[in-house]
Backbone as JSON, one array per atom type, in Angstrom:
{
  "sequence": "MSVDRVPEVGDEVEYVPGFRAVVTDIRKGVPYLRRPGCTEWPAEDSGALKVTRTRAERIADGDFR",
  "N": [[-36.15, 8.89, -36.14], [-35.81, 7.31, -33.06], [-33.15, 5.69, -32.16], [-32.27, 2.62, -30.34], [-33.68, 3.32, -28.07], [-35.56, 2.81, -25.12], [-39.04, 2.1, -25.2], [-41.65, 4.28, -24.21], [-44.66, 5.24, -22.6], [-46.93, 6.66, -24.89], [-45.11, 6.81, -26.93], [-44.52, 6.24, -30.43], [-44.15, 3.19, -32.1], [-42.37, 0.77, -33.98], [-43.53, -2.32, -34.48], [-43.24, -4.61, -36.08], [-41.65, -4.86, -39.1], [-42.67, -2.1, -41.01], [-45.12, -1.67, -39.78], [-46.76, 0.16, -37.52], [-47.49, 1.26, -34.11], [-48.98, 2.84, -31.08], [-47.61, 2.99, -27.86], [-49.52, 2.37, -25.15], [-49.64, 1.76, -22.59], [-47.66, 0.29, -19.8], [-47.41, -2.59, -18.47], [-46.29, -4.53, -15.74], [-43.82, -4.47, -16.94], [-44.37, -5.01, -19.53], [-44.98, -3.68, -22.61], [-47.91, -2.16, -23.87], [-49.75, -2.0, -26.78], [-51.43, 0.01, -29.23], [-53.34, 0.4, -32.25], [-54.97, 2.61, -34.75], [-58.34, 1.76, -34.93], [-58.1, -0.79, -33.85], [-58.08, -2.96, -31.07], [-56.27, -2.8, -27.87], [-53.25, -4.47, -27.28], [-50.78, -6.66, -25.77], [-47.31, -6.31, -26.35], [-45.61, -8.75, -28.22], [-42.75, -9.1, -28.36], [-41.02, -7.22, -26.66], [-38.44, -6.31, -26.89], [-37.94, -6.13, -29.45], [-39.15, -3.95, -30.3], [-39.1, -0.77, -31.96], [-38.55, 2.57, -31.39], [-40.21, 5.02, -33.31], [-41.15, 7.59, -33.17], [-40.91, 9.84, -30.45], [-43.18, 10.52, -27.66], [-43.07, 13.35, -27.12], [-42.16, 14.26, -29.77], [-44.39, 13.43, -31.24], [-46.28, 15.13, -30.09], [-45.24, 17.59, -30.9], [-45.65, 17.33, -33.71], [-48.28, 17.49, -33.87], [-49.72, 15.28, -33.65], [-50.91, 13.99, -31.49], [-53.27, 12.32, -29.76]],
  "CA": [[-36.29, 7.68, -35.37], [-34.99, 7.35, -31.8], [-32.47, 4.42, -32.04], [-31.89, 2.11, -29.09], [-34.5, 4.03, -26.91], [-36.64, 1.89, -24.54], [-40.34, 2.65, -25.46], [-42.38, 4.82, -23.03], [-46.14, 5.58, -22.89], [-47.08, 7.74, -25.77], [-44.25, 6.8, -28.06], [-44.93, 5.49, -31.51], [-43.15, 2.23, -32.2], [-42.57, -0.14, -35.23], [-43.43, -3.68, -33.81], [-42.87, -5.44, -37.06], [-41.23, -3.93, -40.26], [-43.74, -1.49, -41.81], [-46.29, -1.64, -38.99], [-46.59, 1.06, -36.25], [-48.6, 1.48, -33.1], [-48.61, 3.61, -30.02], [-47.6, 2.57, -26.59], [-50.59, 3.03, -24.37], [-49.4, 1.41, -21.18], [-46.64, -0.66, -19.5], [-47.87, -3.34, -17.24], [-45.41, -5.55, -15.32], [-42.77, -4.35, -17.74], [-44.71, -5.47, -20.84], [-45.65, -2.53, -23.3], [-49.22, -2.44, -24.49], [-49.8, -1.3, -28.12], [-52.75, 0.22, -29.95], [-53.37, 1.03, -33.55], [-56.33, 3.01, -35.03], [-59.35, 0.66, -35.34], [-57.73, -2.08, -33.14], [-58.02, -3.11, -29.48], [-54.98, -2.79, -27.22], [-52.52, -5.77, -27.07], [-49.43, -6.68, -25.31], [-46.2, -6.58, -27.28], [-45.06, -9.99, -28.1], [-41.31, -9.09, -28.12], [-40.74, -5.78, -26.42], [-37.03, -6.02, -27.15], [-37.82, -5.81, -30.89], [-39.93, -2.54, -30.62], [-38.3, 0.46, -32.43], [-39.31, 3.91, -31.36], [-40.12, 5.76, -34.5], [-41.33, 9.1, -32.73], [-41.32, 9.96, -28.98], [-44.27, 11.25, -27.27], [-42.71, 14.74, -27.51], [-42.09, 14.45, -31.21], [-45.78, 13.35, -31.61], [-47.0, 16.43, -29.76], [-44.82, 18.7, -31.81], [-46.13, 17.04, -34.98], [-49.76, 17.65, -33.87], [-50.37, 13.97, -33.86], [-51.19, 13.41, -30.18], [-54.75, 12.34, -29.57]],
  "C": [[-35.33, 7.74, -34.24], [-34.28, 5.93, -31.74], [-32.09, 4.04, -30.69], [-32.53, 2.78, -27.9], [-35.53, 2.97, -26.48], [-38.09, 2.67, -24.68], [-40.98, 3.17, -24.17], [-43.75, 5.0, -23.46], [-46.13, 6.66, -23.78], [-46.27, 7.78, -26.97], [-44.89, 5.96, -29.21], [-43.82, 4.55, -31.85], [-43.47, 1.44, -33.46], [-42.41, -1.48, -34.47], [-43.19, -4.69, -34.68], [-42.57, -4.45, -38.18], [-42.48, -3.39, -41.07], [-45.04, -1.3, -41.03], [-45.93, -0.81, -37.68], [-47.84, 1.09, -35.29], [-48.08, 2.39, -32.02], [-48.52, 2.8, -28.67], [-48.56, 3.05, -25.65], [-50.39, 2.74, -22.93], [-48.26, 0.47, -21.04], [-47.06, -1.25, -18.19], [-46.93, -4.44, -16.87], [-44.31, -5.64, -16.24], [-43.01, -4.75, -19.14], [-45.5, -4.16, -21.5], [-46.92, -3.02, -23.85], [-49.32, -1.5, -25.66], [-51.32, -1.13, -28.47], [-52.46, 0.78, -31.32], [-54.81, 1.54, -33.79], [-57.22, 1.75, -35.44], [-59.04, -0.81, -34.64], [-57.76, -2.08, -31.67], [-56.69, -3.15, -29.01], [-54.52, -4.14, -27.19], [-51.13, -5.7, -26.45], [-48.35, -7.07, -26.41], [-45.65, -7.97, -27.19], [-43.57, -10.13, -27.78], [-41.04, -7.67, -27.79], [-39.31, -5.39, -26.66], [-36.92, -5.73, -28.65], [-38.56, -4.48, -31.23], [-38.77, -1.44, -30.91], [-39.09, 1.69, -32.23], [-39.0, 4.66, -32.64], [-40.41, 7.34, -34.16], [-41.73, 8.92, -31.28], [-42.68, 10.7, -28.92], [-44.18, 12.83, -27.64], [-42.75, 15.12, -28.94], [-43.57, 14.29, -31.74], [-46.62, 14.49, -31.36], [-46.54, 17.54, -30.71], [-45.35, 18.54, -33.29], [-47.65, 17.25, -35.05], [-50.51, 16.37, -33.96], [-50.71, 13.27, -32.54], [-52.61, 13.42, -29.91], [-54.89, 11.36, -28.32]]
}
């Protein structure tokens, strides 16, 4: 987990305890998130997002789609 890192596009984040999503876009400073089977949505509290894996870590894990 990347502690105290500002989320970037492609990063996996925990947006509430136990729930993860991927940052798909950042519009006007607001990260947009997506989970499998869900539509994209703006993060309600971008300051509460915790980066669990960076885009580079996801690529290295073979989990980048």
